[in-house]
Amino acid sequence: MSDAQKFVVTPSPHIKSYETVTYAMRDVFIALMPVTLVSIYFFQYYAALTIAVCLVTAVLTELLFKKLMHRKPALHDWSALLTGLFVALLFQATTPWYKAALATFIAVGIAKELAGGLGWNRFNPALFGRVALIILAPAYAYINQWFQPLAIHLGPLDTITQATPLAMMRAGLEMPPISQLFFAFPAGALSEVSPFALLIGAAYLFYKKHIGWRIPVSILGTMIILNLIVGENPLLHLVTGGIIIGAFFMATDWVTSPMTDNGKIIYGIAIGALIVLFRVGFMITEGVAYSILIMNAFVPMIEHYTARSQFGKIKVVAVPMAEKK
């Protein structure tokens, strides 16, 4: 590549901004604090332990891979800590610490660092780590007995013994009131305890202009329409499982989502349709994670077909030989 191709040279005016990757990552971390605090309130030491394990593992994994790949550590950009927190929020409070640590190692080490580092990963690292553990479940079940003596028991906690709302819905059990599921219900993954707390964080990201409306509105709108068509209660689907954190925090990941406006809407509609297919058609509770990861793979193609024409570019039209004469 020549020197001229390494730099993008554009005419003025140029917009000067003080926003940095560190600034944006820190804001997302702050946006996750409401649901993090609610989960710690309900699950106490269990939630705190899972979060702490994932954060420490994320930092150590990044340092290890940076060392092995002869790169400078970049912990100051908050990306490792943010990935660790995301992974923790995708697990239940009773998840063994070594299972959460393995998912974090895969997320930071394989999905991010081996992919080239921050900004080069094709798939959302946290979801990649979570789904990898599901895929590796047979092997994990075999080696799980080796780690069981290292499990940490923090005493009984009633709130973690009940089924998740999504599992209750799939089993046809009587559901808690939608208002309770929306504001706070102590079951499921740490990120599922309060859609309301997640929306507070999402509002902060909107205010800081780190996310736009197209992807989350496309996902949620598609889900509502399709659930009405198949006879499901759309409100129950919105307040159960990982819909809210998926639509506002995961699918809007800057690296793994489209940059074009039309592309974002197509991407969101496809994710919403896939979630309904997984949940209603296949009865899979991890449909949000699968749907976002599948669409991550299609982002380059979506951007290719929705890219705007370059300003001033003349479209080449074939001219018949007879007209040339």
mmCIF file of C-alpha atoms in Angstrom:
data_model
loop_
_atom_site.group_PDB
_atom_site.id
_atom_site.type_symbol
_atom_site.label_atom_id
_atom_site.label_comp_id
_atom_site.label_asym_id
_atom_site.label_seq_id
_atom_site.Cartn_x
_atom_site.Cartn_y
_atom_site.Cartn_z
ATOM 1 C CA MET A 1 0.000 0.000 0.000
ATOM 2 C CA SER A 2 1.400 3.372 -1.007
ATOM 3 C CA ASP A 3 1.691 6.298 1.406
ATOM 4 C CA ALA A 4 -1.158 8.070 -0.399
ATOM 5 C CA GLN A 5 -3.481 5.156 0.362
ATOM 6 C CA LYS A 6 -2.732 5.137 4.076
ATOM 7 C CA PHE A 7 -4.422 8.450 4.803
ATOM 8 C CA VAL A 8 -7.896 9.757 4.022
ATOM 9 C CA VAL A 9 -7.591 13.321 2.747
ATOM 10 C CA THR A 10 -10.833 15.308 2.638
ATOM 11 C CA PRO A 11 -11.651 18.982 2.056
ATOM 12 C CA SER A 12 -12.629 21.283 4.933
ATOM 13 C CA PRO A 13 -14.585 21.944 7.072
ATOM 14 C CA HIS A 14 -13.374 19.360 9.600
ATOM 15 C CA ILE A 15 -15.235 18.555 12.814
ATOM 16 C CA LYS A 16 -13.027 18.549 15.895
ATOM 17 C CA SER A 17 -14.139 16.329 18.771
ATOM 18 C CA TYR A 18 -12.625 15.427 22.102
ATOM 19 C CA GLU A 19 -14.430 12.065 22.209
ATOM 20 C CA THR A 20 -12.094 9.093 22.467
ATOM 21 C CA VAL A 21 -12.423 5.334 22.738
ATOM 22 C CA THR A 22 -11.590 5.577 26.424
ATOM 23 C CA TYR A 23 -14.280 8.205 26.919
ATOM 24 C CA ALA A 24 -16.921 6.080 25.171
ATOM 25 C CA MET A 25 -15.953 2.813 26.914
ATOM 26 C CA ARG A 26 -16.080 4.496 30.290
ATOM 27 C CA ASP A 27 -19.571 5.826 29.534
ATOM 28 C CA VAL A 28 -20.855 2.350 28.622
ATOM 29 C CA PHE A 29 -19.356 1.042 31.859
ATOM 30 C CA ILE A 30 -21.214 3.786 33.743
ATOM 31 C CA ALA A 31 -24.430 2.959 31.862
ATOM 32 C CA LEU A 32 -24.263 -0.613 33.159
ATOM 33 C CA MET A 33 -24.003 0.473 36.782
ATOM 34 C CA PRO A 34 -27.765 0.660 37.508
ATOM 35 C CA VAL A 35 -28.423 -2.972 36.580
ATOM 36 C CA THR A 36 -25.138 -4.034 38.198
ATOM 37 C CA LEU A 37 -26.168 -2.465 41.506
ATOM 38 C CA VAL A 38 -29.660 -3.983 41.331
ATOM 39 C CA SER A 39 -28.182 -7.435 40.739
ATOM 40 C CA ILE A 40 -25.813 -7.022 43.681
ATOM 41 C CA TYR A 41 -28.751 -5.885 45.837
ATOM 42 C CA PHE A 42 -30.675 -9.084 45.023
ATOM 43 C CA PHE A 43 -27.867 -11.627 44.832
ATOM 44 C CA GLN A 44 -25.435 -9.996 47.241
ATOM 45 C CA TYR A 45 -22.076 -11.748 47.523
ATOM 46 C CA TYR A 46 -22.863 -14.140 44.674
ATOM 47 C CA ALA A 47 -23.233 -11.329 42.148
ATOM 48 C CA ALA A 48 -20.262 -9.412 43.554
ATOM 49 C CA LEU A 49 -18.052 -12.510 43.286
ATOM 50 C CA THR A 50 -19.062 -13.247 39.680
ATOM 51 C CA ILE A 51 -18.455 -9.634 38.639
ATOM 52 C CA ALA A 52 -15.120 -9.451 40.441
ATOM 53 C CA VAL A 53 -13.911 -12.723 38.893
ATOM 54 C CA CYS A 54 -14.808 -11.574 35.384
ATOM 55 C CA LEU A 55 -13.186 -8.158 35.802
ATOM 56 C CA VAL A 56 -9.932 -9.600 37.170
ATOM 57 C CA THR A 57 -9.874 -12.343 34.521
ATOM 58 C CA ALA A 58 -10.431 -9.781 31.766
ATOM 59 C CA VAL A 59 -7.489 -7.669 32.937
ATOM 60 C CA LEU A 60 -5.146 -10.649 33.337
ATOM 61 C CA THR A 61 -6.174 -12.111 29.968
ATOM 62 C CA GLU A 62 -5.507 -8.854 28.147
ATOM 63 C CA LEU A 63 -2.105 -8.509 29.808
ATOM 64 C CA LEU A 64 -1.235 -12.107 28.895
ATOM 65 C CA PHE A 65 -2.221 -11.820 25.232
ATOM 66 C CA LYS A 66 -0.591 -8.414 24.822
ATOM 67 C CA LYS A 67 2.615 -9.922 26.200
ATOM 68 C CA LEU A 68 2.431 -12.971 23.925
ATOM 69 C CA MET A 69 1.683 -10.828 20.865
ATOM 70 C CA HIS A 70 4.314 -8.201 21.679
ATOM 71 C CA ARG A 71 1.826 -5.387 21.994
ATOM 72 C CA LYS A 72 1.574 -2.655 24.567
ATOM 73 C CA PRO A 73 -1.122 -3.148 27.260
ATOM 74 C CA ALA A 74 -4.133 -0.898 26.764
ATOM 75 C CA LEU A 75 -6.049 -1.290 30.003
ATOM 76 C CA HIS A 76 -6.559 2.456 30.134
ATOM 77 C CA ASP A 77 -9.105 2.236 27.287
ATOM 78 C CA TRP A 78 -11.558 0.339 29.562
ATOM 79 C CA SER A 79 -12.330 -2.224 26.833
ATOM 80 C CA ALA A 80 -11.112 -5.232 28.848
ATOM 81 C CA LEU A 81 -12.993 -4.155 31.966
ATOM 82 C CA LEU A 82 -16.127 -3.494 29.935
ATOM 83 C CA THR A 83 -15.977 -6.919 28.297
ATOM 84 C CA GLY A 84 -15.476 -8.528 31.707
ATOM 85 C CA LEU A 85 -18.518 -6.734 33.109
ATOM 86 C CA PHE A 86 -20.633 -7.703 30.095
ATOM 87 C CA VAL A 87 -19.673 -11.365 30.495
ATOM 88 C CA ALA A 88 -20.519 -11.292 34.201
ATOM 89 C CA LEU A 89 -23.951 -9.792 33.516
ATOM 90 C CA LEU A 90 -24.749 -12.612 31.074
ATOM 91 C CA PHE A 91 -24.449 -15.260 33.797
ATOM 92 C CA GLN A 92 -26.633 -16.187 36.728
ATOM 93 C CA ALA A 93 -25.417 -15.403 40.220
ATOM 94 C CA THR A 94 -24.912 -19.087 41.017
ATOM 95 C CA THR A 95 -22.565 -19.641 38.084
ATOM 96 C CA PRO A 96 -19.318 -21.246 39.314
ATOM 97 C CA TRP A 97 -16.512 -18.698 39.307
ATOM 98 C CA TYR A 98 -14.282 -20.842 37.091
ATOM 99 C CA LYS A 99 -17.013 -21.047 34.433
ATOM 100 C CA ALA A 100 -17.372 -17.248 34.370
ATOM 101 C CA ALA A 101 -13.570 -16.922 34.250
ATOM 102 C CA LEU A 102 -13.333 -19.299 31.264
ATOM 103 C CA ALA A 103 -16.002 -17.360 29.354
ATOM 104 C CA THR A 104 -14.154 -14.114 30.050
ATOM 105 C CA PHE A 105 -10.859 -15.620 28.908
ATOM 106 C CA ILE A 106 -12.459 -16.698 25.618
ATOM 107 C CA ALA A 107 -14.139 -13.309 25.169
ATOM 108 C CA VAL A 108 -11.069 -11.149 25.770
ATOM 109 C CA GLY A 109 -8.330 -13.507 24.595
ATOM 110 C CA ILE A 110 -9.844 -15.226 21.574
ATOM 111 C CA ALA A 111 -12.752 -13.080 20.383
ATOM 112 C CA LYS A 112 -10.907 -9.780 20.814
ATOM 113 C CA GLU A 113 -7.125 -10.058 21.077
ATOM 114 C CA LEU A 114 -6.589 -12.919 18.621
ATOM 115 C CA ALA A 115 -8.942 -11.167 16.204
ATOM 116 C CA GLY A 116 -6.562 -8.209 16.115
ATOM 117 C CA GLY A 117 -7.467 -6.266 19.223
ATOM 118 C CA LEU A 118 -9.974 -3.540 19.921
ATOM 119 C CA GLY A 119 -11.774 -2.470 16.761
ATOM 120 C CA TRP A 120 -10.913 -5.570 14.723
ATOM 121 C CA ASN A 121 -13.172 -8.189 16.256
ATOM 122 C CA ARG A 122 -15.913 -9.460 13.935
ATOM 123 C CA PHE A 123 -18.143 -10.775 16.752
ATOM 124 C CA ASN A 124 -19.257 -9.236 20.022
ATOM 125 C CA PRO A 125 -16.627 -10.581 22.466
ATOM 126 C CA ALA A 126 -18.891 -10.999 25.497
ATOM 127 C CA LEU A 127 -21.581 -12.863 23.566
ATOM 128 C CA PHE A 128 -18.900 -14.945 21.866
ATOM 129 C CA GLY A 129 -17.556 -16.023 25.245
ATOM 130 C CA ARG A 130 -21.034 -16.797 26.584
ATOM 131 C CA VAL A 131 -22.067 -18.863 23.548
ATOM 132 C CA ALA A 132 -18.685 -20.625 23.409
ATOM 133 C CA LEU A 133 -19.353 -22.028 26.853
ATOM 134 C CA ILE A 134 -22.739 -23.333 25.710
ATOM 135 C CA ILE A 135 -21.132 -25.031 22.698
ATOM 136 C CA LEU A 136 -18.333 -26.445 24.849
ATOM 137 C CA ALA A 137 -20.812 -27.693 27.456
ATOM 138 C CA PRO A 138 -20.141 -31.427 26.814
ATOM 139 C CA ALA A 139 -16.390 -30.993 27.307
ATOM 140 C CA TYR A 140 -16.964 -28.625 30.177
ATOM 141 C CA ALA A 141 -19.208 -31.170 31.940
ATOM 142 C CA TYR A 142 -16.310 -33.658 31.847
ATOM 143 C CA ILE A 143 -13.727 -31.331 33.332
ATOM 144 C CA ASN A 144 -16.206 -29.660 35.667
ATOM 145 C CA GLN A 145 -15.553 -32.348 38.282
ATOM 146 C CA TRP A 146 -11.915 -31.264 38.456
ATOM 147 C CA PHE A 147 -12.876 -27.760 39.480
ATOM 148 C CA GLN A 148 -15.798 -28.531 41.756
ATOM 149 C CA PRO A 149 -13.562 -28.734 44.868
ATOM 150 C CA LEU A 150 -12.591 -25.118 44.110
ATOM 151 C CA ALA A 151 -16.206 -23.918 44.122
ATOM 152 C CA ILE A 152 -16.975 -21.140 46.587
ATOM 153 C CA HIS A 153 -20.180 -21.435 48.623
ATOM 154 C CA LEU A 154 -21.479 -18.217 50.105
ATOM 155 C CA GLY A 155 -24.518 -19.641 51.882
ATOM 156 C CA PRO A 156 -28.174 -20.017 50.898
ATOM 157 C CA LEU A 157 -30.011 -17.343 48.967
ATOM 158 C CA ASP A 158 -33.709 -17.844 48.226
ATOM 159 C CA THR A 159 -33.840 -15.573 45.221
ATOM 160 C CA ILE A 160 -31.598 -17.783 43.135
ATOM 161 C CA THR A 161 -33.555 -21.009 43.523
ATOM 162 C CA GLN A 162 -36.438 -20.134 41.219
ATOM 163 C CA ALA A 163 -36.670 -20.636 37.448
ATOM 164 C CA THR A 164 -35.921 -17.756 35.142
ATOM 165 C CA PRO A 165 -38.945 -15.809 33.802
ATOM 166 C CA LEU A 166 -38.143 -16.940 30.262
ATOM 167 C CA ALA A 167 -38.017 -20.594 31.355
ATOM 168 C CA MET A 168 -41.295 -20.126 33.251
ATOM 169 C CA MET A 169 -42.922 -18.677 30.125
ATOM 170 C CA ARG A 170 -41.679 -21.545 27.969
ATOM 171 C CA ALA A 171 -42.962 -24.089 30.510
ATOM 172 C CA GLY A 172 -46.400 -22.452 30.581
ATOM 173 C CA LEU A 173 -46.148 -21.579 34.282
ATOM 174 C CA GLU A 174 -47.952 -18.677 35.888
ATOM 175 C CA MET A 175 -45.896 -15.550 35.257
ATOM 176 C CA PRO A 176 -45.202 -12.721 37.698
ATOM 177 C CA PRO A 177 -46.872 -9.376 36.860
ATOM 178 C CA ILE A 178 -45.273 -7.590 33.917
ATOM 179 C CA SER A 179 -44.667 -4.522 36.085
ATOM 180 C CA GLN A 180 -42.622 -6.622 38.523
ATOM 181 C CA LEU A 181 -40.632 -8.183 35.695
ATOM 182 C CA PHE A 182 -39.982 -4.710 34.303
ATOM 183 C CA PHE A 183 -38.831 -2.977 37.465
ATOM 184 C CA ALA A 184 -37.135 -5.760 39.418
ATOM 185 C CA PHE A 185 -37.466 -9.530 39.567
ATOM 186 C CA PRO A 186 -34.645 -11.555 41.143
ATOM 187 C CA ALA A 187 -34.190 -14.429 38.701
ATOM 188 C CA GLY A 188 -32.196 -15.223 35.594
ATOM 189 C CA ALA A 189 -28.904 -13.684 34.544
ATOM 190 C CA LEU A 190 -27.621 -10.622 36.384
ATOM 191 C CA SER A 191 -28.618 -8.401 33.450
ATOM 192 C CA GLU A 192 -32.176 -9.766 33.452
ATOM 193 C CA VAL A 193 -33.190 -8.648 36.954
ATOM 194 C CA SER A 194 -34.349 -5.180 35.908
ATOM 195 C CA PRO A 195 -35.099 -4.002 32.342
ATOM 196 C CA PHE A 196 -35.927 -0.642 33.939
ATOM 197 C CA ALA A 197 -32.373 -0.283 35.259
ATOM 198 C CA LEU A 198 -31.009 -1.192 31.826
ATOM 199 C CA LEU A 199 -33.186 1.459 30.200
ATOM 200 C CA ILE A 200 -31.807 4.071 32.596
ATOM 201 C CA GLY A 201 -28.343 3.164 31.340
ATOM 202 C CA ALA A 202 -29.544 3.187 27.736
ATOM 203 C CA ALA A 203 -30.981 6.676 28.233
ATOM 204 C CA TYR A 204 -27.545 7.818 29.403
ATOM 205 C CA LEU A 205 -25.956 6.390 26.245
ATOM 206 C CA PHE A 206 -28.560 8.165 24.099
ATOM 207 C CA TYR A 207 -27.864 11.398 25.960
ATOM 208 C CA LYS A 208 -24.133 11.001 25.354
ATOM 209 C CA LYS A 209 -24.888 10.100 21.713
ATOM 210 C CA HIS A 210 -22.999 6.828 21.894
ATOM 211 C CA ILE A 211 -25.927 4.871 20.448
ATOM 212 C CA GLY A 212 -28.728 5.718 18.023
ATOM 213 C CA TRP A 213 -32.369 4.687 17.810
ATOM 214 C CA ARG A 214 -32.308 2.669 14.604
ATOM 215 C CA ILE A 215 -30.937 -0.660 15.862
ATOM 216 C CA PRO A 216 -32.857 -0.972 19.163
ATOM 217 C CA VAL A 217 -36.128 0.332 17.685
ATOM 218 C CA SER A 218 -35.807 -2.040 14.720
ATOM 219 C CA ILE A 219 -35.209 -5.007 17.015
ATOM 220 C CA LEU A 220 -37.983 -4.228 19.470
ATOM 221 C CA GLY A 221 -40.473 -3.178 16.764
ATOM 222 C CA THR A 222 -39.896 -6.356 14.780
ATOM 223 C CA MET A 223 -40.291 -8.460 17.907
ATOM 224 C CA ILE A 224 -43.572 -6.785 18.843
ATOM 225 C CA ILE A 225 -45.073 -7.208 15.359
ATOM 226 C CA LEU A 226 -43.987 -10.825 14.909
ATOM 227 C CA ASN A 227 -45.068 -11.849 18.405
ATOM 228 C CA LEU A 228 -48.509 -10.371 17.751
ATOM 229 C CA ILE A 229 -48.700 -12.310 14.485
ATOM 230 C CA VAL A 230 -47.864 -15.648 16.143
ATOM 231 C CA GLY A 231 -50.148 -14.997 19.113
ATOM 232 C CA GLU A 232 -47.485 -14.381 21.779
ATOM 233 C CA ASN A 233 -47.610 -11.606 24.372
ATOM 234 C CA PRO A 234 -44.994 -9.095 23.132
ATOM 235 C CA LEU A 235 -44.729 -7.319 26.477
ATOM 236 C CA LEU A 236 -43.754 -10.539 28.244
ATOM 237 C CA HIS A 237 -41.050 -11.137 25.653
ATOM 238 C CA LEU A 238 -39.696 -7.621 26.072
ATOM 239 C CA VAL A 239 -39.265 -7.892 29.849
ATOM 240 C CA THR A 240 -37.882 -11.437 29.970
ATOM 241 C CA GLY A 241 -34.502 -12.767 28.965
ATOM 242 C CA GLY A 242 -31.775 -10.601 27.493
ATOM 243 C CA ILE A 243 -33.856 -8.508 25.081
ATOM 244 C CA ILE A 244 -33.117 -5.101 26.592
ATOM 245 C CA ILE A 245 -29.384 -5.547 27.128
ATOM 246 C CA GLY A 246 -29.161 -7.167 23.703
ATOM 247 C CA ALA A 247 -31.040 -4.414 21.850
ATOM 248 C CA PHE A 248 -29.467 -1.399 23.563
ATOM 249 C CA PHE A 249 -25.990 -2.583 24.607
ATOM 250 C CA MET A 250 -24.909 -5.621 22.572
ATOM 251 C CA ALA A 251 -26.396 -5.119 19.119
ATOM 252 C CA THR A 252 -25.302 -1.463 19.108
ATOM 253 C CA ASP A 253 -21.646 -2.375 19.600
ATOM 254 C CA TRP A 254 -19.791 0.087 17.360
ATOM 255 C CA VAL A 255 -17.345 -2.471 15.999
ATOM 256 C CA THR A 256 -19.732 -5.296 15.151
ATOM 257 C CA SER A 257 -22.762 -3.361 13.869
ATOM 258 C CA PRO A 258 -23.323 -1.562 10.522
ATOM 259 C CA MET A 259 -22.373 2.081 10.122
ATOM 260 C CA THR A 260 -24.946 3.025 7.472
ATOM 261 C CA ASP A 261 -28.421 4.177 8.537
ATOM 262 C CA ASN A 262 -30.292 1.749 6.291
ATOM 263 C CA GLY A 263 -27.896 -1.005 7.274
ATOM 264 C CA LYS A 264 -28.682 -0.488 10.953
ATOM 265 C CA ILE A 265 -32.401 -0.881 10.321
ATOM 266 C CA ILE A 266 -31.911 -4.032 8.230
ATOM 267 C CA TYR A 267 -29.562 -5.404 10.873
ATOM 268 C CA GLY A 268 -32.061 -4.678 13.667
ATOM 269 C CA ILE A 269 -35.021 -6.168 11.820
ATOM 270 C CA ALA A 270 -33.051 -9.354 11.114
ATOM 271 C CA ILE A 271 -32.016 -9.682 14.766
ATOM 272 C CA GLY A 272 -35.602 -9.165 15.950
ATOM 273 C CA ALA A 273 -36.914 -11.766 13.503
ATOM 274 C CA LEU A 274 -34.251 -14.284 14.522
ATOM 275 C CA ILE A 275 -34.994 -13.792 18.216
ATOM 276 C CA VAL A 276 -38.683 -14.573 17.649
ATOM 277 C CA LEU A 277 -37.721 -17.593 15.527
ATOM 278 C CA PHE A 278 -35.396 -18.961 18.231
ATOM 279 C CA ARG A 279 -37.760 -18.241 21.096
ATOM 280 C CA VAL A 280 -41.095 -19.237 19.579
ATOM 281 C CA GLY A 281 -40.005 -21.685 16.896
ATOM 282 C CA PHE A 282 -37.153 -23.519 18.583
ATOM 283 C CA MET A 283 -37.857 -22.754 22.260
ATOM 284 C CA ILE A 284 -34.228 -21.679 22.772
ATOM 285 C CA THR A 285 -33.662 -19.372 25.729
ATOM 286 C CA GLU A 286 -30.345 -17.974 24.439
ATOM 287 C CA GLY A 287 -31.932 -16.697 21.229
ATOM 288 C CA VAL A 288 -30.772 -13.108 21.754
ATOM 289 C CA ALA A 289 -27.102 -14.095 21.881
ATOM 290 C CA TYR A 290 -27.366 -16.398 18.857
ATOM 291 C CA SER A 291 -29.271 -13.799 16.823
ATOM 292 C CA ILE A 292 -26.782 -10.988 17.409
ATOM 293 C CA LEU A 293 -23.759 -13.199 16.708
ATOM 294 C CA ILE A 294 -25.330 -14.496 13.477
ATOM 295 C CA MET A 295 -26.006 -10.974 12.254
ATOM 296 C CA ASN A 296 -22.494 -9.852 13.275
ATOM 297 C CA ALA A 297 -21.273 -12.145 10.499
ATOM 298 C CA PHE A 298 -23.472 -10.381 7.921
ATOM 299 C CA VAL A 299 -22.426 -6.830 8.805
ATOM 300 C CA PRO A 300 -19.820 -6.498 5.982
ATOM 301 C CA MET A 301 -22.392 -7.599 3.398
ATOM 302 C CA ILE A 302 -25.067 -5.261 4.803
ATOM 303 C CA GLU A 303 -22.660 -2.327 4.683
ATOM 304 C CA HIS A 304 -21.657 -3.213 1.127
ATOM 305 C CA TYR A 305 -25.235 -3.078 -0.177
ATOM 306 C CA THR A 306 -26.326 -0.036 1.859
ATOM 307 C CA ALA A 307 -23.272 2.166 1.344
ATOM 308 C CA ARG A 308 -23.965 5.622 -0.026
ATOM 309 C CA SER A 309 -22.564 6.604 -3.410
ATOM 310 C CA GLN A 310 -19.507 8.792 -3.213
ATOM 311 C CA PHE A 311 -20.251 12.486 -3.750
ATOM 312 C CA GLY A 312 -19.309 13.517 -7.278
ATOM 313 C CA LYS A 313 -18.730 9.955 -8.437
ATOM 314 C CA ILE A 314 -19.931 9.410 -12.006
ATOM 315 C CA LYS A 315 -21.704 6.148 -12.639
ATOM 316 C CA VAL A 316 -20.124 4.229 -15.491
ATOM 317 C CA VAL A 317 -22.707 3.223 -18.113
ATOM 318 C CA ALA A 318 -21.917 0.879 -20.970
ATOM 319 C CA VAL A 319 -22.474 2.540 -24.348
ATOM 320 C CA PRO A 320 -23.419 0.372 -27.378
ATOM 321 C CA MET A 321 -20.864 0.366 -30.167
ATOM 322 C CA ALA A 322 -23.404 1.808 -32.667
ATOM 323 C CA GLU A 323 -23.885 4.985 -30.547
ATOM 324 C CA LYS A 324 -20.128 5.481 -30.287
ATOM 325 C CA LYS A 325 -19.895 5.725 -34.063
#
